[in-house]
């Protein structure tokens, strides 16, 4: 039987995750901000306003941001190009992470995952954002701008950017299996 993870915020507002335990004594601080990290971002019209807000906020947090568009609002534009460009930016920039945004985040995740080396996770709450890094070593987060307030999107992004891959053997093994599949189909 799998044990459940428990997440909570400590008194200073830090998001913590308890892995497979009911005791707070085993809580681990999983987050650490890397202000030197570059963050790639891409969106279609559905997330354009939120992307503009997130870029400003990320810069205020000390991150360097690479904006892959859309650079102007066009209600008829299409998400694949922006998301693929963002994902390619992440792959070509080791140590960076990416954010793709759309109305739901579904198609944006699909587009980003077409790029070899990308593990894009559709994230809808802080625990999922944390697990995307801890268990999946996701390098792109996908957000649905029509599903969240800007404050929620900032929180999901913050948890994602500040959480490190656990490096646990079972998770590394599963990621390696996906990498093997990716390499074999070339
Ligand atoms: O979330 C999305 C894809 O997953 C798109 O942002 C969404 O489909 C755009 O919809 P519309 O063209 O009706 O504004």
JSON list of C-alpha atoms and ligand atoms in Angstrom, two decimals:
[
{"chain": "A", "resi": 1, "resn": "UNK", "atom": "CA", "xyz": [0.00, 0.00, 0.00]},
{"chain": "A", "resi": 2, "resn": "UNK", "atom": "CA", "xyz": [1.25, 3.47, -0.86]},
{"chain": "A", "resi": 3, "resn": "UNK", "atom": "CA", "xyz": [1.62, 5.95, 1.95]},
{"chain": "A", "resi": 4, "resn": "UNK", "atom": "CA", "xyz": [0.10, 9.37, 1.46]},
{"chain": "A", "resi": 5, "resn": "UNK", "atom": "CA", "xyz": [2.00, 12.61, 1.34]},
{"chain": "A", "resi": 6, "resn": "UNK", "atom": "CA", "xyz": [0.82, 15.43, 3.58]},
{"chain": "A", "resi": 7, "resn": "UNK", "atom": "CA", "xyz": [1.51, 19.05, 2.71]},
{"chain": "A", "resi": 8, "resn": "UNK", "atom": "CA", "xyz": [1.22, 22.10, 4.88]},
{"chain": "A", "resi": 9, "resn": "UNK", "atom": "CA", "xyz": [2.57, 25.59, 5.28]},
{"chain": "A", "resi": 10, "resn": "UNK", "atom": "CA", "xyz": [4.83, 26.31, 8.23]},
{"chain": "A", "resi": 11, "resn": "UNK", "atom": "CA", "xyz": [4.57, 29.50, 10.28]},
{"chain": "A", "resi": 12, "resn": "UNK", "atom": "CA", "xyz": [6.75, 31.46, 7.84]},
{"chain": "A", "resi": 13, "resn": "UNK", "atom": "CA", "xyz": [4.58, 30.41, 4.89]},
{"chain": "A", "resi": 14, "resn": "UNK", "atom": "CA", "xyz": [7.01, 27.79, 3.59]},
{"chain": "A", "resi": 15, "resn": "UNK", "atom": "CA", "xyz": [5.33, 24.89, 1.80]},
{"chain": "A", "resi": 16, "resn": "UNK", "atom": "CA", "xyz": [6.42, 21.59, 3.34]},
{"chain": "A", "resi": 17, "resn": "UNK", "atom": "CA", "xyz": [5.70, 18.03, 2.36]},
{"chain": "A", "resi": 18, "resn": "UNK", "atom": "CA", "xyz": [5.56, 15.01, 4.67]},
{"chain": "A", "resi": 19, "resn": "UNK", "atom": "CA", "xyz": [6.45, 11.88, 2.78]},
{"chain": "A", "resi": 20, "resn": "UNK", "atom": "CA", "xyz": [4.89, 8.63, 3.95]},
{"chain": "A", "resi": 21, "resn": "UNK", "atom": "CA", "xyz": [4.59, 9.58, 7.57]},
{"chain": "A", "resi": 22, "resn": "UNK", "atom": "CA", "xyz": [2.06, 10.97, 9.98]},
{"chain": "A", "resi": 23, "resn": "UNK", "atom": "CA", "xyz": [4.61, 12.61, 12.20]},
{"chain": "A", "resi": 24, "resn": "UNK", "atom": "CA", "xyz": [5.67, 16.21, 11.74]},
{"chain": "A", "resi": 25, "resn": "UNK", "atom": "CA", "xyz": [9.08, 15.28, 13.12]},
{"chain": "A", "resi": 26, "resn": "UNK", "atom": "CA", "xyz": [9.85, 13.67, 9.78]},
{"chain": "A", "resi": 27, "resn": "UNK", "atom": "CA", "xyz": [8.82, 16.72, 7.76]},
{"chain": "A", "resi": 28, "resn": "UNK", "atom": "CA", "xyz": [11.41, 17.77, 5.24]},
{"chain": "A", "resi": 29, "resn": "UNK", "atom": "CA", "xyz": [12.04, 21.21, 3.84]},
{"chain": "A", "resi": 30, "resn": "UNK", "atom": "CA", "xyz": [12.04, 20.45, 0.15]},
{"chain": "A", "resi": 31, "resn": "UNK", "atom": "CA", "xyz": [12.30, 23.97, -1.21]},
{"chain": "A", "resi": 32, "resn": "UNK", "atom": "CA", "xyz": [15.16, 26.24, -1.91]},
{"chain": "A", "resi": 33, "resn": "UNK", "atom": "CA", "xyz": [15.10, 29.30, -4.15]},
{"chain": "A", "resi": 34, "resn": "UNK", "atom": "CA", "xyz": [17.73, 29.45, -6.88]},
{"chain": "A", "resi": 35, "resn": "UNK", "atom": "CA", "xyz": [17.63, 33.09, -7.93]},
{"chain": "A", "resi": 36, "resn": "UNK", "atom": "CA", "xyz": [20.18, 32.49, -10.67]},
{"chain": "A", "resi": 37, "resn": "UNK", "atom": "CA", "xyz": [17.83, 30.14, -12.46]},
{"chain": "A", "resi": 38, "resn": "UNK", "atom": "CA", "xyz": [16.56, 31.21, -15.86]},
{"chain": "A", "resi": 39, "resn": "UNK", "atom": "CA", "xyz": [12.86, 30.72, -16.44]},
{"chain": "A", "resi": 40, "resn": "UNK", "atom": "CA", "xyz": [11.44, 30.25, -19.96]},
{"chain": "A", "resi": 41, "resn": "UNK", "atom": "CA", "xyz": [7.80, 31.12, -20.51]},
{"chain": "A", "resi": 42, "resn": "UNK", "atom": "CA", "xyz": [5.29, 30.78, -23.34]},
{"chain": "A", "resi": 43, "resn": "UNK", "atom": "CA", "xyz": [1.55, 31.21, -23.80]},
{"chain": "A", "resi": 44, "resn": "UNK", "atom": "CA", "xyz": [-1.23, 31.76, -26.30]},
{"chain": "A", "resi": 45, "resn": "UNK", "atom": "CA", "xyz": [-3.91, 34.47, -26.05]},
{"chain": "A", "resi": 46, "resn": "UNK", "atom": "CA", "xyz": [-5.72, 32.64, -23.24]},
{"chain": "A", "resi": 47, "resn": "UNK", "atom": "CA", "xyz": [-2.83, 33.19, -20.85]},
{"chain": "A", "resi": 48, "resn": "UNK", "atom": "CA", "xyz": [-1.40, 36.37, -22.35]},
{"chain": "A", "resi": 49, "resn": "UNK", "atom": "CA", "xyz": [-2.43, 38.77, -19.56]},
{"chain": "A", "resi": 50, "resn": "UNK", "atom": "CA", "xyz": [-1.40, 36.28, -16.88]},
{"chain": "A", "resi": 51, "resn": "UNK", "atom": "CA", "xyz": [1.95, 35.67, -18.62]},
{"chain": "A", "resi": 52, "resn": "UNK", "atom": "CA", "xyz": [2.63, 39.42, -18.59]},
{"chain": "A", "resi": 53, "resn": "UNK", "atom": "CA", "xyz": [1.87, 39.48, -14.84]},
{"chain": "A", "resi": 54, "resn": "UNK", "atom": "CA", "xyz": [3.98, 36.39, -14.14]},
{"chain": "A", "resi": 55, "resn": "UNK", "atom": "CA", "xyz": [6.97, 37.80, -16.07]},
{"chain": "A", "resi": 56, "resn": "UNK", "atom": "CA", "xyz": [6.86, 40.99, -13.95]},
{"chain": "A", "resi": 57, "resn": "UNK", "atom": "CA", "xyz": [6.47, 38.98, -10.75]},
{"chain": "A", "resi": 58, "resn": "UNK", "atom": "CA", "xyz": [9.27, 36.52, -11.63]},
{"chain": "A", "resi": 59, "resn": "UNK", "atom": "CA", "xyz": [11.64, 39.40, -12.35]},
{"chain": "A", "resi": 60, "resn": "UNK", "atom": "CA", "xyz": [10.69, 41.00, -9.03]},
{"chain": "A", "resi": 61, "resn": "UNK", "atom": "CA", "xyz": [11.65, 37.67, -7.41]},
{"chain": "A", "resi": 62, "resn": "UNK", "atom": "CA", "xyz": [15.10, 37.87, -9.01]},
{"chain": "A", "resi": 63, "resn": "UNK", "atom": "CA", "xyz": [14.64, 35.36, -11.82]},
{"chain": "A", "resi": 64, "resn": "UNK", "atom": "CA", "xyz": [15.92, 35.96, -15.34]},
{"chain": "A", "resi": 65, "resn": "UNK", "atom": "CA", "xyz": [13.02, 35.39, -17.72]},
{"chain": "A", "resi": 66, "resn": "UNK", "atom": "CA", "xyz": [13.08, 34.41, -21.40]},
{"chain": "A", "resi": 67, "resn": "UNK", "atom": "CA", "xyz": [9.73, 35.24, -23.01]},
{"chain": "A", "resi": 68, "resn": "UNK", "atom": "CA", "xyz": [8.90, 33.00, -25.99]},
{"chain": "A", "resi": 69, "resn": "UNK", "atom": "CA", "xyz": [5.63, 34.82, -26.71]},
{"chain": "A", "resi": 70, "resn": "UNK", "atom": "CA", "xyz": [2.97, 35.55, -27.46]},
{"chain": "A", "resi": 71, "resn": "UNK", "atom": "CA", "xyz": [4.42, 39.06, -27.41]},
{"chain": "A", "resi": 72, "resn": "UNK", "atom": "CA", "xyz": [1.15, 40.76, -28.35]},
{"chain": "A", "resi": 73, "resn": "UNK", "atom": "CA", "xyz": [-2.45, 39.79, -27.70]},
{"chain": "A", "resi": 74, "resn": "UNK", "atom": "CA", "xyz": [-4.10, 38.06, -30.65]},
{"chain": "A", "resi": 75, "resn": "UNK", "atom": "CA", "xyz": [-7.32, 36.22, -29.82]},
{"chain": "A", "resi": 76, "resn": "UNK", "atom": "CA", "xyz": [-6.80, 33.95, -32.85]},
{"chain": "A", "resi": 77, "resn": "UNK", "atom": "CA", "xyz": [-3.25, 32.78, -32.13]},
{"chain": "A", "resi": 78, "resn": "UNK", "atom": "CA", "xyz": [-2.33, 29.11, -31.53]},
{"chain": "A", "resi": 79, "resn": "UNK", "atom": "CA", "xyz": [-0.48, 27.67, -28.54]},
{"chain": "A", "resi": 80, "resn": "UNK", "atom": "CA", "xyz": [1.78, 24.96, -30.10]},
{"chain": "A", "resi": 81, "resn": "UNK", "atom": "CA", "xyz": [4.46, 27.29, -31.49]},
{"chain": "A", "resi": 82, "resn": "UNK", "atom": "CA", "xyz": [4.85, 29.29, -28.28]},
{"chain": "A", "resi": 83, "resn": "UNK", "atom": "CA", "xyz": [4.94, 26.19, -26.08]},
{"chain": "A", "resi": 84, "resn": "UNK", "atom": "CA", "xyz": [7.36, 24.28, -28.31]},
{"chain": "A", "resi": 85, "resn": "UNK", "atom": "CA", "xyz": [9.68, 27.32, -28.44]},
{"chain": "A", "resi": 86, "resn": "UNK", "atom": "CA", "xyz": [9.54, 27.55, -24.64]},
{"chain": "A", "resi": 87, "resn": "UNK", "atom": "CA", "xyz": [10.28, 23.84, -24.26]},
{"chain": "A", "resi": 88, "resn": "UNK", "atom": "CA", "xyz": [13.20, 24.04, -26.70]},
{"chain": "A", "resi": 89, "resn": "UNK", "atom": "CA", "xyz": [14.51, 26.99, -24.69]},
{"chain": "A", "resi": 90, "resn": "UNK", "atom": "CA", "xyz": [14.53, 24.84, -21.56]},
{"chain": "A", "resi": 91, "resn": "UNK", "atom": "CA", "xyz": [16.29, 21.91, -23.26]},
{"chain": "A", "resi": 92, "resn": "UNK", "atom": "CA", "xyz": [18.96, 24.20, -24.71]},
{"chain": "A", "resi": 93, "resn": "UNK", "atom": "CA", "xyz": [19.50, 25.92, -21.36]},
{"chain": "A", "resi": 94, "resn": "UNK", "atom": "CA", "xyz": [20.55, 23.31, -18.76]},
{"chain": "A", "resi": 95, "resn": "UNK", "atom": "CA", "xyz": [19.44, 24.17, -15.24]},
{"chain": "A", "resi": 96, "resn": "UNK", "atom": "CA", "xyz": [16.54, 26.30, -16.43]},
{"chain": "A", "resi": 97, "resn": "UNK", "atom": "CA", "xyz": [12.82, 25.56, -15.98]},
{"chain": "A", "resi": 98, "resn": "UNK", "atom": "CA", "xyz": [9.82, 26.49, -18.10]},
{"chain": "A", "resi": 99, "resn": "UNK", "atom": "CA", "xyz": [6.24, 27.66, -17.75]},
{"chain": "A", "resi": 100, "resn": "UNK", "atom": "CA", "xyz": [3.60, 27.18, -20.45]},
{"chain": "A", "resi": 101, "resn": "UNK", "atom": "CA", "xyz": [0.18, 28.74, -20.09]},
{"chain": "A", "resi": 102, "resn": "UNK", "atom": "CA", "xyz": [-3.13, 28.41, -21.89]},
{"chain": "A", "resi": 103, "resn": "UNK", "atom": "CA", "xyz": [-6.80, 28.36, -21.07]},
{"chain": "A", "resi": 104, "resn": "UNK", "atom": "CA", "xyz": [-6.72, 24.87, -19.56]},
{"chain": "A", "resi": 105, "resn": "UNK", "atom": "CA", "xyz": [-3.01, 24.06, -19.79]},
{"chain": "A", "resi": 106, "resn": "UNK", "atom": "CA", "xyz": [-3.84, 20.74, -21.48]},
{"chain": "A", "resi": 107, "resn": "UNK", "atom": "CA", "xyz": [-2.73, 21.46, -25.03]},
{"chain": "A", "resi": 108, "resn": "UNK", "atom": "CA", "xyz": [0.21, 23.49, -23.74]},
{"chain": "A", "resi": 109, "resn": "UNK", "atom": "CA", "xyz": [1.48, 20.49, -21.76]},
{"chain": "A", "resi": 110, "resn": "UNK", "atom": "CA", "xyz": [1.01, 18.25, -24.82]},
{"chain": "A", "resi": 111, "resn": "UNK", "atom": "CA", "xyz": [2.92, 20.65, -27.07]},
{"chain": "A", "resi": 112, "resn": "UNK", "atom": "CA", "xyz": [5.81, 21.05, -24.62]},
{"chain": "A", "resi": 113, "resn": "UNK", "atom": "CA", "xyz": [6.07, 17.27, -24.18]},
{"chain": "A", "resi": 114, "resn": "UNK", "atom": "CA", "xyz": [6.70, 16.85, -27.92]},
{"chain": "A", "resi": 115, "resn": "UNK", "atom": "CA", "xyz": [10.20, 18.23, -27.36]},
{"chain": "A", "resi": 116, "resn": "UNK", "atom": "CA", "xyz": [12.79, 15.56, -26.46]},
{"chain": "A", "resi": 117, "resn": "UNK", "atom": "CA", "xyz": [14.07, 16.03, -22.93]},
{"chain": "A", "resi": 118, "resn": "UNK", "atom": "CA", "xyz": [10.94, 17.77, -21.69]},
{"chain": "A", "resi": 119, "resn": "UNK", "atom": "CA", "xyz": [8.84, 16.50, -18.84]},
{"chain": "A", "resi": 120, "resn": "UNK", "atom": "CA", "xyz": [5.94, 18.94, -18.68]},
{"chain": "A", "resi": 121, "resn": "UNK", "atom": "CA", "xyz": [3.43, 18.62, -15.84]},
{"chain": "A", "resi": 122, "resn": "UNK", "atom": "CA", "xyz": [-0.09, 20.07, -15.80]},
{"chain": "A", "resi": 123, "resn": "UNK", "atom": "CA", "xyz": [-0.36, 21.47, -12.30]},
{"chain": "A", "resi": 124, "resn": "UNK", "atom": "CA", "xyz": [-3.49, 22.55, -10.47]},
{"chain": "A", "resi": 125, "resn": "UNK", "atom": "CA", "xyz": [-2.64, 22.67, -6.78]},
{"chain": "A", "resi": 126, "resn": "UNK", "atom": "CA", "xyz": [0.49, 23.21, -4.67]},
{"chain": "A", "resi": 127, "resn": "UNK", "atom": "CA", "xyz": [0.90, 19.52, -3.80]},
{"chain": "A", "resi": 128, "resn": "UNK", "atom": "CA", "xyz": [0.84, 18.55, -7.48]},
{"chain": "A", "resi": 129, "resn": "UNK", "atom": "CA", "xyz": [3.32, 21.35, -8.23]},
{"chain": "A", "resi": 130, "resn": "UNK", "atom": "CA", "xyz": [5.63, 20.00, -5.55]},
{"chain": "A", "resi": 131, "resn": "UNK", "atom": "CA", "xyz": [5.27, 16.37, -6.63]},
{"chain": "A", "resi": 132, "resn": "UNK", "atom": "CA", "xyz": [6.00, 17.33, -10.24]},
{"chain": "A", "resi": 133, "resn": "UNK", "atom": "CA", "xyz": [9.50, 18.25, -9.11]},
{"chain": "A", "resi": 134, "resn": "UNK", "atom": "CA", "xyz": [10.00, 15.78, -6.22]},
{"chain": "A", "resi": 135, "resn": "UNK", "atom": "CA", "xyz": [8.87, 12.65, -8.07]},
{"chain": "A", "resi": 136, "resn": "UNK", "atom": "CA", "xyz": [8.95, 13.52, -11.78]},
{"chain": "A", "resi": 137, "resn": "UNK", "atom": "CA", "xyz": [11.80, 16.03, -12.05]},
{"chain": "A", "resi": 138, "resn": "UNK", "atom": "CA", "xyz": [9.46, 17.96, -14.34]},
{"chain": "A", "resi": 139, "resn": "UNK", "atom": "CA", "xyz": [11.24, 20.77, -16.14]},
{"chain": "A", "resi": 140, "resn": "UNK", "atom": "CA", "xyz": [8.13, 22.54, -17.42]},
{"chain": "A", "resi": 141, "resn": "UNK", "atom": "CA", "xyz": [4.96, 23.47, -15.55]},
{"chain": "A", "resi": 142, "resn": "UNK", "atom": "CA", "xyz": [1.72, 23.89, -17.49]},
{"chain": "A", "resi": 143, "resn": "UNK", "atom": "CA", "xyz": [-0.92, 26.23, -16.08]},
{"chain": "A", "resi": 144, "resn": "UNK", "atom": "CA", "xyz": [-4.52, 26.90, -17.06]},
{"chain": "A", "resi": 145, "resn": "UNK", "atom": "CA", "xyz": [-5.06, 30.64, -16.84]},
{"chain": "A", "resi": 146, "resn": "UNK", "atom": "CA", "xyz": [-8.85, 30.17, -17.04]},
{"chain": "A", "resi": 147, "resn": "UNK", "atom": "CA", "xyz": [-8.75, 27.85, -14.03]},
{"chain": "A", "resi": 148, "resn": "UNK", "atom": "CA", "xyz": [-6.84, 30.00, -11.52]},
{"chain": "A", "resi": 149, "resn": "UNK", "atom": "CA", "xyz": [-6.48, 33.49, -10.13]},
{"chain": "A", "resi": 150, "resn": "UNK", "atom": "CA", "xyz": [-3.14, 35.18, -10.75]},
{"chain": "A", "resi": 151, "resn": "UNK", "atom": "CA", "xyz": [-2.33, 34.70, -7.04]},
{"chain": "A", "resi": 152, "resn": "UNK", "atom": "CA", "xyz": [-2.90, 30.95, -7.43]},
{"chain": "A", "resi": 153, "resn": "UNK", "atom": "CA", "xyz": [-0.73, 30.86, -10.54]},
{"chain": "A", "resi": 154, "resn": "UNK", "atom": "CA", "xyz": [2.05, 32.64, -8.67]},
{"chain": "A", "resi": 155, "resn": "UNK", "atom": "CA", "xyz": [1.79, 30.15, -5.81]},
{"chain": "A", "resi": 156, "resn": "UNK", "atom": "CA", "xyz": [1.90, 27.13, -8.16]},
{"chain": "A", "resi": 157, "resn": "UNK", "atom": "CA", "xyz": [4.88, 28.64, -9.96]},
{"chain": "A", "resi": 158, "resn": "UNK", "atom": "CA", "xyz": [6.68, 29.45, -6.71]},
{"chain": "A", "resi": 159, "resn": "UNK", "atom": "CA", "xyz": [6.30, 25.92, -5.36]},
{"chain": "A", "resi": 160, "resn": "UNK", "atom": "CA", "xyz": [7.39, 24.44, -8.70]},
{"chain": "A", "resi": 161, "resn": "UNK", "atom": "CA", "xyz": [10.48, 26.63, -9.08]},
{"chain": "A", "resi": 162, "resn": "UNK", "atom": "CA", "xyz": [11.63, 26.20, -5.50]},
{"chain": "A", "resi": 163, "resn": "UNK", "atom": "CA", "xyz": [11.17, 22.44, -5.15]},
{"chain": "A", "resi": 164, "resn": "UNK", "atom": "CA", "xyz": [14.09, 20.15, -5.99]},
{"chain": "A", "resi": 165, "resn": "UNK", "atom": "CA", "xyz": [13.93, 16.64, -7.47]},
{"chain": "A", "resi": 166, "resn": "UNK", "atom": "CA", "xyz": [14.17, 14.18, -4.58]},
{"chain": "A", "resi": 167, "resn": "UNK", "atom": "CA", "xyz": [16.69, 12.03, -6.47]},
{"chain": "A", "resi": 168, "resn": "UNK", "atom": "CA", "xyz": [15.16, 8.94, -4.87]},
{"chain": "A", "resi": 169, "resn": "UNK", "atom": "CA", "xyz": [16.14, 5.76, -6.73]},
{"chain": "A", "resi": 170, "resn": "UNK", "atom": "CA", "xyz": [12.61, 4.66, -7.63]},
{"chain": "A", "resi": 171, "resn": "UNK", "atom": "CA", "xyz": [11.80, 8.03, -9.19]},
{"chain": "A", "resi": 172, "resn": "UNK", "atom": "CA", "xyz": [15.14, 8.24, -11.02]},
{"chain": "A", "resi": 173, "resn": "UNK", "atom": "CA", "xyz": [14.54, 4.71, -12.36]},
{"chain": "A", "resi": 174, "resn": "UNK", "atom": "CA", "xyz": [11.13, 5.65, -13.76]},
{"chain": "A", "resi": 175, "resn": "UNK", "atom": "CA", "xyz": [12.44, 8.81, -15.38]},
{"chain": "A", "resi": 176, "resn": "UNK", "atom": "CA", "xyz": [15.29, 6.80, -16.93]},
{"chain": "A", "resi": 177, "resn": "UNK", "atom": "CA", "xyz": [12.70, 4.42, -18.43]},
{"chain": "A", "resi": 178, "resn": "UNK", "atom": "CA", "xyz": [11.04, 7.36, -20.17]},
{"chain": "A", "resi": 179, "resn": "UNK", "atom": "CA", "xyz": [14.39, 8.70, -21.37]},
{"chain": "A", "resi": 180, "resn": "UNK", "atom": "CA", "xyz": [15.23, 5.24, -22.77]},
{"chain": "A", "resi": 181, "resn": "UNK", "atom": "CA", "xyz": [11.95, 5.17, -24.68]},
{"chain": "A", "resi": 182, "resn": "UNK", "atom": "CA", "xyz": [12.59, 8.67, -26.01]},
{"chain": "A", "resi": 183, "resn": "UNK", "atom": "CA", "xyz": [16.11, 7.73, -27.15]},
{"chain": "A", "resi": 184, "resn": "UNK", "atom": "CA", "xyz": [14.97, 4.46, -28.78]},
{"chain": "A", "resi": 185, "resn": "UNK", "atom": "CA", "xyz": [12.36, 6.12, -31.03]},
{"chain": "A", "resi": 186, "resn": "UNK", "atom": "CA", "xyz": [14.84, 8.51, -32.65]},
{"chain": "B", "resi": 1, "resn": "LIG", "atom": "O1", "xyz": [-6.12, 25.83, -23.26]},
{"chain": "B", "resi": 1, "resn": "LIG", "atom": "C1", "xyz": [-5.90, 25.80, -24.43]},
{"chain": "B", "resi": 1, "resn": "LIG", "atom": "C2", "xyz": [-5.44, 24.55, -25.09]},
{"chain": "B", "resi": 1, "resn": "LIG", "atom": "O2", "xyz": [-5.35, 23.49, -24.18]},
{"chain": "B", "resi": 1, "resn": "LIG", "atom": "C3", "xyz": [-6.11, 27.00, -25.27]},
{"chain": "B", "resi": 1, "resn": "LIG", "atom": "O3", "xyz": [-5.61, 28.13, -24.59]},
{"chain": "B", "resi": 1, "resn": "LIG", "atom": "C4", "xyz": [-7.60, 27.16, -25.55]},
{"chain": "B", "resi": 1, "resn": "LIG", "atom": "O4", "xyz": [-8.07, 26.02, -26.22]},
{"chain": "B", "resi": 1, "resn": "LIG", "atom": "C5", "xyz": [-7.88, 28.42, -26.36]},
{"chain": "B", "resi": 1, "resn": "LIG", "atom": "O5", "xyz": [-9.28, 28.50, -26.60]},
{"chain": "B", "resi": 1, "resn": "LIG", "atom": "P1", "xyz": [-9.96, 29.66, -27.46]},
{"chain": "B", "resi": 1, "resn": "LIG", "atom": "O6", "xyz": [-9.31, 29.64, -28.83]},
{"chain": "B", "resi": 1, "resn": "LIG", "atom": "O7", "xyz": [-11.41, 29.26, -27.51]},
{"chain": "B", "resi": 1, "resn": "LIG", "atom": "O8", "xyz": [-9.71, 30.97, -26.75]}
]
